PDB file of C-alpha atoms in Angstrom:
ATOM      1  CA  MET A   1      19.317 -43.806  18.499  1.00  0.00           C
ATOM      2  CA  GLU A   2      17.042 -46.219  16.671  1.00  0.00           C
ATOM      3  CA  LYS A   3      16.548 -45.832  12.944  1.00  0.00           C
ATOM      4  CA  VAL A   4      13.500 -43.707  12.244  1.00  0.00           C
ATOM      5  CA  GLN A   5      11.704 -42.607   9.117  1.00  0.00           C
ATOM      6  CA  GLU A   6      13.027 -39.203   8.085  1.00  0.00           C
ATOM      7  CA  VAL A   7      11.218 -38.453   4.802  1.00  0.00           C
ATOM      8  CA  PHE A   8       7.448 -38.526   4.227  1.00  0.00           C
ATOM      9  CA  ARG A   9       5.378 -37.842   1.110  1.00  0.00           C
ATOM     10  CA  ARG A  10       1.621 -38.167   1.340  1.00  0.00           C
ATOM     11  CA  TYR A  11      -1.794 -36.565   1.071  1.00  0.00           C
ATOM     12  CA  GLU A  12      -3.353 -35.410   4.327  1.00  0.00           C
ATOM     13  CA  LYS A  13      -7.023 -34.635   4.871  1.00  0.00           C
ATOM     14  CA  LYS A  14      -8.426 -33.198   8.093  1.00  0.00           C
ATOM     15  CA  TYR A  15     -11.833 -33.473   9.708  1.00  0.00           C
ATOM     16  CA  LEU A  16     -13.246 -31.891  12.868  1.00  0.00           C
ATOM     17  CA  LEU A  17     -15.494 -34.384  14.640  1.00  0.00           C
ATOM     18  CA  THR A  18     -17.601 -34.402  17.746  1.00  0.00           C
ATOM     19  CA  CYS A  19     -16.928 -37.266  20.130  1.00  0.00           C
ATOM     20  CA  GLU A  20     -20.264 -38.747  19.016  1.00  0.00           C
ATOM     21  CA  GLN A  21     -19.197 -38.668  15.360  1.00  0.00           C
ATOM     22  CA  GLN A  22     -15.900 -40.290  16.233  1.00  0.00           C
ATOM     23  CA  LYS A  23     -17.653 -43.138  18.028  1.00  0.00           C
ATOM     24  CA  ALA A  24     -20.095 -43.643  15.152  1.00  0.00           C
ATOM     25  CA  LEU A  25     -17.195 -43.727  12.701  1.00  0.00           C
ATOM     26  CA  MET A  26     -15.169 -46.251  14.670  1.00  0.00           C
ATOM     27  CA  ASP A  27     -18.234 -48.452  15.180  1.00  0.00           C
ATOM     28  CA  LYS A  28     -18.630 -48.688  11.405  1.00  0.00           C
ATOM     29  CA  VAL A  29     -14.893 -49.113  10.745  1.00  0.00           C
ATOM     30  CA  GLY A  30     -14.735 -52.123  13.051  1.00  0.00           C
ATOM     31  CA  GLU A  31     -11.496 -54.111  12.761  1.00  0.00           C
ATOM     32  CA  ARG A  32     -10.367 -52.594   9.471  1.00  0.00           C
ATOM     33  CA  LEU A  33      -8.257 -50.072  11.393  1.00  0.00           C
ATOM     34  CA  VAL A  34      -5.669 -51.233  13.941  1.00  0.00           C
ATOM     35  CA  LEU A  35      -4.421 -49.104  16.832  1.00  0.00           C
ATOM     36  CA  ASP A  36      -0.652 -48.733  16.625  1.00  0.00           C
ATOM     37  CA  GLU A  37       1.729 -49.904  19.335  1.00  0.00           C
ATOM     38  CA  TYR A  38       1.860 -46.545  21.137  1.00  0.00           C
ATOM     39  CA  GLY A  39      -1.825 -46.348  22.067  1.00  0.00           C
ATOM     40  CA  LEU A  40      -2.836 -42.973  23.502  1.00  0.00           C
ATOM     41  CA  HIS A  41       0.288 -40.813  23.553  1.00  0.00           C
ATOM     42  CA  THR A  42       1.134 -37.115  23.803  1.00  0.00           C
ATOM     43  CA  ILE A  43       2.839 -35.184  21.022  1.00  0.00           C
ATOM     44  CA  CYS A  44       4.558 -31.931  21.977  1.00  0.00           C
ATOM     45  CA  ASN A  45       5.669 -29.233  19.528  1.00  0.00           C
ATOM     46  CA  ILE A  46       7.400 -25.880  19.466  1.00  0.00           C
ATOM     47  CA  TYR A  47       6.552 -23.983  16.280  1.00  0.00           C
ATOM     48  CA  PHE A  48       9.066 -21.484  14.944  1.00  0.00           C
ATOM     49  CA  ASP A  49       8.219 -18.345  13.008  1.00  0.00           C
ATOM     50  CA  THR A  50       9.482 -14.869  12.209  1.00  0.00           C
ATOM     51  CA  GLY A  51       8.825 -11.948  14.545  1.00  0.00           C
ATOM     52  CA  ASN A  52       5.766 -10.856  12.550  1.00  0.00           C
ATOM     53  CA  TYR A  53       4.453 -14.419  12.025  1.00  0.00           C
ATOM     54  CA  GLU A  54       5.288 -14.351   8.338  1.00  0.00           C
ATOM     55  CA  LEU A  55       5.137 -18.141   7.900  1.00  0.00           C
ATOM     56  CA  ILE A  56       1.703 -18.755   9.392  1.00  0.00           C
ATOM     57  CA  ARG A  57       0.245 -15.606   7.839  1.00  0.00           C
ATOM     58  CA  ALA A  58       1.346 -16.843   4.419  1.00  0.00           C
ATOM     59  CA  SER A  59       0.150 -20.377   5.150  1.00  0.00           C
ATOM     60  CA  ILE A  60      -3.443 -19.507   6.017  1.00  0.00           C
ATOM     61  CA  GLU A  61      -3.842 -17.587   2.770  1.00  0.00           C
ATOM     62  CA  LYS A  62      -3.811 -21.032   1.081  1.00  0.00           C
ATOM     63  CA  PRO A  63      -0.881 -20.620  -1.314  1.00  0.00           C
ATOM     64  CA  HIS A  64       0.182 -23.427  -3.664  1.00  0.00           C
ATOM     65  CA  TYR A  65       3.325 -23.810  -1.559  1.00  0.00           C
ATOM     66  CA  LYS A  66       3.721 -23.377   2.194  1.00  0.00           C
ATOM     67  CA  GLU A  67       6.201 -24.465   4.825  1.00  0.00           C
ATOM     68  CA  LYS A  68       6.699 -24.648   8.566  1.00  0.00           C
ATOM     69  CA  LEU A  69       9.407 -25.577  11.056  1.00  0.00           C
ATOM     70  CA  ARG A  70       8.831 -27.248  14.407  1.00  0.00           C
ATOM     71  CA  LEU A  71      10.613 -29.104  17.163  1.00  0.00           C
ATOM     72  CA  ARG A  72       8.698 -32.237  18.185  1.00  0.00           C
ATOM     73  CA  SER A  73       8.849 -34.763  20.986  1.00  0.00           C
ATOM     74  CA  TYR A  74       6.734 -37.742  21.938  1.00  0.00           C
ATOM     75  CA  GLY A  75       5.962 -37.113  25.572  1.00  0.00           C
ATOM     76  CA  VAL A  76       7.776 -34.566  27.737  1.00  0.00           C
ATOM     77  CA  PRO A  77      11.496 -34.999  27.023  1.00  0.00           C
ATOM     78  CA  LYS A  78      14.665 -34.625  29.072  1.00  0.00           C
ATOM     79  CA  ASP A  79      17.940 -33.130  27.844  1.00  0.00           C
ATOM     80  CA  ASP A  80      19.154 -36.475  26.510  1.00  0.00           C
ATOM     81  CA  SER A  81      15.813 -37.539  25.004  1.00  0.00           C
ATOM     82  CA  GLN A  82      15.385 -37.982  21.261  1.00  0.00           C
ATOM     83  CA  VAL A  83      13.377 -35.217  19.611  1.00  0.00           C
ATOM     84  CA  PHE A  84      12.841 -34.243  15.975  1.00  0.00           C
ATOM     85  CA  ILE A  85      13.506 -31.082  14.032  1.00  0.00           C
ATOM     86  CA  GLU A  86      10.858 -31.173  11.317  1.00  0.00           C
ATOM     87  CA  LEU A  87      10.564 -29.167   8.121  1.00  0.00           C
ATOM     88  CA  LYS A  88       7.104 -29.604   6.641  1.00  0.00           C
ATOM     89  CA  ASN A  89       6.161 -28.399   3.157  1.00  0.00           C
ATOM     90  CA  LYS A  90       2.917 -28.617   1.256  1.00  0.00           C
ATOM     91  CA  TYR A  91       2.731 -28.174  -2.510  1.00  0.00           C
ATOM     92  CA  ASP A  92      -0.478 -28.571  -4.523  1.00  0.00           C
ATOM     93  CA  GLY A  93      -2.059 -30.727  -1.846  1.00  0.00           C
ATOM     94  CA  ILE A  94       0.898 -33.068  -1.311  1.00  0.00           C
ATOM     95  CA  VAL A  95       2.650 -32.954   2.061  1.00  0.00           C
ATOM     96  CA  TYR A  96       6.405 -33.444   2.231  1.00  0.00           C
ATOM     97  CA  LYS A  97       7.967 -33.817   5.661  1.00  0.00           C
ATOM     98  CA  ARG A  98      11.659 -34.127   6.441  1.00  0.00           C
ATOM     99  CA  ARG A  99      12.879 -34.622   9.969  1.00  0.00           C
ATOM    100  CA  ILE A 100      16.109 -35.149  11.850  1.00  0.00           C
ATOM    101  CA  PRO A 101      16.346 -37.072  15.138  1.00  0.00           C
ATOM    102  CA  MET A 102      18.497 -35.278  17.683  1.00  0.00           C
ATOM    103  CA  ARG A 103      19.068 -35.003  21.419  1.00  0.00           C
ATOM    104  CA  LEU A 104      16.893 -32.270  22.930  1.00  0.00           C
ATOM    105  CA  GLU A 105      19.893 -30.397  24.296  1.00  0.00           C
ATOM    106  CA  THR A 106      21.593 -30.369  20.870  1.00  0.00           C
ATOM    107  CA  ALA A 107      18.406 -29.347  19.048  1.00  0.00           C
ATOM    108  CA  GLU A 108      17.774 -26.427  21.409  1.00  0.00           C
ATOM    109  CA  LYS A 109      21.349 -25.204  21.138  1.00  0.00           C
ATOM    110  CA  TYR A 110      20.885 -25.052  17.385  1.00  0.00           C
ATOM    111  CA  LEU A 111      17.350 -23.635  17.092  1.00  0.00           C
ATOM    112  CA  TYR A 112      17.514 -21.260  20.076  1.00  0.00           C
ATOM    113  CA  HIS A 113      21.165 -20.210  20.001  1.00  0.00           C
ATOM    114  CA  GLY A 114      22.480 -20.944  16.515  1.00  0.00           C
ATOM    115  CA  ILE A 115      25.026 -23.541  17.606  1.00  0.00           C
ATOM    116  CA  VAL A 116      25.282 -25.897  14.621  1.00  0.00           C
ATOM    117  CA  PRO A 117      25.565 -29.586  15.611  1.00  0.00           C
ATOM    118  CA  GLU A 118      28.801 -31.373  14.744  1.00  0.00           C
ATOM    119  CA  GLU A 119      27.064 -34.385  13.219  1.00  0.00           C
ATOM    120  CA  GLN A 120      24.788 -33.371  10.375  1.00  0.00           C
ATOM    121  CA  ALA A 121      22.369 -35.643   8.547  1.00  0.00           C
ATOM    122  CA  GLN A 122      21.820 -35.176   4.822  1.00  0.00           C
ATOM    123  CA  ILE A 123      18.494 -33.443   5.411  1.00  0.00           C
ATOM    124  CA  PHE A 124      20.164 -30.886   7.681  1.00  0.00           C
ATOM    125  CA  SER A 125      21.218 -28.701   4.736  1.00  0.00           C
ATOM    126  CA  GLU A 126      17.533 -28.043   3.901  1.00  0.00           C
ATOM    127  CA  ILE A 127      16.763 -27.091   7.490  1.00  0.00           C
ATOM    128  CA  GLU A 128      19.885 -24.935   7.662  1.00  0.00           C
ATOM    129  CA  TRP A 129      18.814 -23.017   4.541  1.00  0.00           C
ATOM    130  CA  PHE A 130      15.360 -22.418   6.040  1.00  0.00           C
ATOM    131  CA  VAL A 131      16.806 -21.230   9.366  1.00  0.00           C
ATOM    132  CA  ASN A 132      19.344 -18.922   7.717  1.00  0.00           C
ATOM    133  CA  PHE A 133      16.714 -17.428   5.406  1.00  0.00           C
ATOM    134  CA  TYR A 134      13.882 -16.837   7.898  1.00  0.00           C
ATOM    135  CA  GLN A 135      15.809 -16.509  11.185  1.00  0.00           C
ATOM    136  CA  PRO A 136      12.820 -18.083  12.994  1.00  0.00           C
ATOM    137  CA  LYS A 137      12.241 -17.891  16.740  1.00  0.00           C
ATOM    138  CA  PRO A 138      10.081 -20.057  19.029  1.00  0.00           C
ATOM    139  CA  SER A 139       6.514 -18.877  18.505  1.00  0.00           C
ATOM    140  CA  VAL A 140       4.082 -21.152  20.357  1.00  0.00           C
ATOM    141  CA  TYR A 141       3.896 -24.490  22.152  1.00  0.00           C
ATOM    142  CA  LEU A 142       1.238 -26.910  20.903  1.00  0.00           C
ATOM    143  CA  ALA A 143       0.478 -30.346  22.349  1.00  0.00           C
ATOM    144  CA  TYR A 144      -2.242 -32.942  21.910  1.00  0.00           C
ATOM    145  CA  ASP A 145      -3.094 -36.497  22.878  1.00  0.00           C
ATOM    146  CA  ARG A 146      -3.181 -38.830  19.885  1.00  0.00           C
ATOM    147  CA  ARG A 147      -4.413 -42.266  18.923  1.00  0.00           C
ATOM    148  CA  ALA A 148      -2.998 -43.471  15.613  1.00  0.00           C
ATOM    149  CA  TYR A 149      -4.413 -46.289  13.504  1.00  0.00           C
ATOM    150  CA  PHE A 150      -3.228 -48.032  10.349  1.00  0.00           C
ATOM    151  CA  GLY A 151      -5.175 -50.020   7.788  1.00  0.00           C
ATOM    152  CA  LYS A 152      -5.334 -53.744   8.481  1.00  0.00           C
ATOM    153  CA  GLU A 153      -4.973 -54.462   4.768  1.00  0.00           C
ATOM    154  CA  GLN A 154      -3.035 -51.324   3.821  1.00  0.00           C
ATOM    155  CA  GLU A 155      -0.527 -50.226   6.459  1.00  0.00           C
ATOM    156  CA  GLU A 156       0.355 -47.056   4.556  1.00  0.00           C
ATOM    157  CA  PHE A 157      -3.197 -45.825   5.198  1.00  0.00           C
ATOM    158  CA  ARG A 158      -3.117 -43.939   8.499  1.00  0.00           C
ATOM    159  CA  VAL A 159      -5.857 -42.321  10.565  1.00  0.00           C
ATOM    160  CA  THR A 160      -5.076 -40.276  13.670  1.00  0.00           C
ATOM    161  CA  PHE A 161      -7.336 -38.707  16.278  1.00  0.00           C
ATOM    162  CA  ASP A 162      -6.024 -35.706  18.228  1.00  0.00           C
ATOM    163  CA  GLU A 163      -7.832 -34.618  21.366  1.00  0.00           C
ATOM    164  CA  ASN A 164      -7.160 -32.100  24.132  1.00  0.00           C
ATOM    165  CA  ILE A 165      -5.276 -29.822  21.719  1.00  0.00           C
ATOM    166  CA  ARG A 166      -3.646 -27.120  23.837  1.00  0.00           C
ATOM    167  CA  TYR A 167      -1.204 -24.263  23.544  1.00  0.00           C
ATOM    168  CA  ARG A 168       0.917 -21.903  25.593  1.00  0.00           C
ATOM    169  CA  GLU A 169       2.728 -18.707  24.712  1.00  0.00           C
ATOM    170  CA  ASP A 170       5.386 -18.777  27.411  1.00  0.00           C
ATOM    171  CA  ASP A 171       7.827 -21.434  28.679  1.00  0.00           C
ATOM    172  CA  LEU A 172       8.533 -22.329  25.045  1.00  0.00           C
ATOM    173  CA  TYR A 173      10.664 -25.355  25.829  1.00  0.00           C
ATOM    174  CA  LEU A 174       9.572 -28.965  25.403  1.00  0.00           C
ATOM    175  CA  ALA A 175      10.927 -29.989  28.802  1.00  0.00           C
ATOM    176  CA  GLU A 176       8.643 -27.492  30.576  1.00  0.00           C
ATOM    177  CA  GLY A 177       5.749 -29.957  30.668  1.00  0.00           C
ATOM    178  CA  ASP A 178       2.732 -30.482  28.438  1.00  0.00           C
ATOM    179  CA  GLY A 179       0.255 -28.071  30.002  1.00  0.00           C
ATOM    180  CA  GLY A 180      -1.573 -25.400  28.058  1.00  0.00           C
ATOM    181  CA  ILE A 181      -4.824 -23.649  27.173  1.00  0.00           C
ATOM    182  CA  ALA A 182      -7.497 -25.593  25.284  1.00  0.00           C
ATOM    183  CA  LEU A 183      -7.644 -24.697  21.579  1.00  0.00           C
ATOM    184  CA  LEU A 184     -10.915 -26.494  20.724  1.00  0.00           C
ATOM    185  CA  PRO A 185     -14.124 -27.229  22.649  1.00  0.00           C
ATOM    186  CA  GLU A 186     -13.837 -30.238  24.946  1.00  0.00           C
ATOM    187  CA  ASN A 187     -16.074 -32.464  22.791  1.00  0.00           C
ATOM    188  CA  MET A 188     -14.146 -31.864  19.538  1.00  0.00           C
ATOM    189  CA  VAL A 189     -11.567 -34.207  18.014  1.00  0.00           C
ATOM    190  CA  LEU A 190      -9.334 -33.567  15.033  1.00  0.00           C
ATOM    191  CA  MET A 191      -9.081 -36.528  12.659  1.00  0.00           C
ATOM    192  CA  GLU A 192      -6.283 -36.638  10.101  1.00  0.00           C
ATOM    193  CA  VAL A 193      -6.325 -39.129   7.241  1.00  0.00           C
ATOM    194  CA  LYS A 194      -2.899 -39.775   5.721  1.00  0.00           C
ATOM    195  CA  ILE A 195      -2.690 -41.611   2.433  1.00  0.00           C
ATOM    196  CA  PRO A 196       0.107 -42.204  -0.100  1.00  0.00           C
ATOM    197  CA  GLU A 197      -2.234 -41.883  -3.095  1.00  0.00           C
ATOM    198  CA  SER A 198      -5.996 -42.411  -2.804  1.00  0.00           C
ATOM    199  CA  MET A 199      -8.299 -43.081   0.134  1.00  0.00           C
ATOM    200  CA  PRO A 200      -9.642 -46.634   0.446  1.00  0.00           C
ATOM    201  CA  PHE A 201     -13.118 -46.816  -1.049  1.00  0.00           C
ATOM    202  CA  TRP A 202     -14.653 -48.392   2.041  1.00  0.00           C
ATOM    203  CA  PHE A 203     -13.434 -45.575   4.304  1.00  0.00           C
ATOM    204  CA  GLY A 204     -14.627 -42.866   1.946  1.00  0.00           C
ATOM    205  CA  HIS A 205     -18.033 -44.568   1.793  1.00  0.00           C
ATOM    206  CA  ILE A 206     -18.307 -44.520   5.602  1.00  0.00           C
ATOM    207  CA  LEU A 207     -17.388 -40.827   5.743  1.00  0.00           C
ATOM    208  CA  SER A 208     -20.033 -40.047   3.131  1.00  0.00           C
ATOM    209  CA  GLU A 209     -22.640 -42.125   4.937  1.00  0.00           C
ATOM    210  CA  LEU A 210     -21.973 -40.260   8.193  1.00  0.00           C
ATOM    211  CA  GLU A 211     -21.818 -36.884   6.386  1.00  0.00           C
ATOM    212  CA  ILE A 212     -18.276 -36.230   7.594  1.00  0.00           C
ATOM    213  CA  TYR A 213     -16.487 -33.834   5.260  1.00  0.00           C
ATOM    214  CA  PRO A 214     -12.907 -32.544   5.092  1.00  0.00           C
ATOM    215  CA  ILE A 215     -11.976 -29.016   6.110  1.00  0.00           C
ATOM    216  CA  SER A 216      -8.904 -26.857   5.801  1.00  0.00           C
ATOM    217  CA  PHE A 217      -7.487 -26.688   9.314  1.00  0.00           C
ATOM    218  CA  SER A 218      -4.147 -25.961  10.954  1.00  0.00           C
ATOM    219  CA  LYS A 219      -3.475 -26.228  14.685  1.00  0.00           C
ATOM    220  CA  TYR A 220      -0.927 -23.453  14.485  1.00  0.00           C
ATOM    221  CA  GLY A 221      -3.260 -21.480  12.241  1.00  0.00           C
ATOM    222  CA  ALA A 222      -6.140 -21.928  14.687  1.00  0.00           C
ATOM    223  CA  TYR A 223      -3.942 -20.601  17.496  1.00  0.00           C
ATOM    224  CA  TYR A 224      -2.955 -17.613  15.360  1.00  0.00           C
ATOM    225  CA  LYS A 225      -6.543 -16.830  14.385  1.00  0.00           C
ATOM    226  CA  GLU A 226      -7.752 -17.006  17.984  1.00  0.00           C
ATOM    227  CA  ASN A 227      -4.977 -14.961  19.538  1.00  0.00           C
ATOM    228  CA  LEU A 228      -3.082 -12.796  17.041  1.00  0.00           C
ATOM    229  CA  THR A 229      -5.289 -11.623  14.175  1.00  0.00           C
ATOM    230  CA  HIS A 230      -5.977  -8.390  16.064  1.00  0.00           C
ATOM    231  CA  LEU A 231      -2.255  -7.628  15.762  1.00  0.00           C
ATOM    232  CA  PHE A 232      -1.309  -9.029  12.359  1.00  0.00           C
ATOM    233  CA  GLY A 233      -4.523  -9.427  10.325  1.00  0.00           C
ATOM    234  CA  GLU A 234      -7.058 -12.054   9.338  1.00  0.00           C
ATOM    235  CA  GLY A 235      -6.498 -15.258   7.427  1.00  0.00           C
ATOM    236  CA  VAL A 236      -8.628 -18.074   6.057  1.00  0.00           C
ATOM    237  CA  LEU A 237      -8.665 -21.183   8.276  1.00  0.00           C
ATOM    238  CA  TYR A 238     -11.774 -23.125   7.388  1.00  0.00           C
ATOM    239  CA  ALA A 239     -13.156 -24.032   3.979  1.00  0.00           C
TER     240      ALA A 239
END
């Protein structure tokens, strides 16, 4: 498997845009953002949680510290495809993400059946602690089609646009295809701005000019709010 980045530390800000706002934004950005080599691609995720959705219920109450576990692939994988087990934490606004590349078959044996892989990366001990403590199970499938850009003058500055965000509650395996139920209206796009420290002044100026403001939003949280609050209670998603 090729060497991939396994540890991330950054600030992430999210914005819900209409397609018209997205076009207006990109018209003003011009060539200062560069589309990455993957172009439009599909990201597929299985989120894991406890039986009573303890992790997402805690997360949407906006604590200082929150965490989530997911299994991610880029496109629909096969048994021997590379996928990622990702442990994502957020503390006081800073996002920390640790991930391990693994064959799909090996990852599913571990997360679905508790069969620990023979080869263990250094980060695995953190994931193992999380799994042993929470005993999480597959909770929901979430997929979306993404375009990712990086700053022409600052490659660490990343902007992604996620469209056609969809979910399903059954067939909770990545290899079962990328179909699902729409989570947002058809004309809505989720923009995520990912920065190591501070946002470039020019980009912040454009957002202000177009009256585009950040919100608190979680794809998994949005799914929970739409489908499960009648069973487990309300939470705060937007602010």
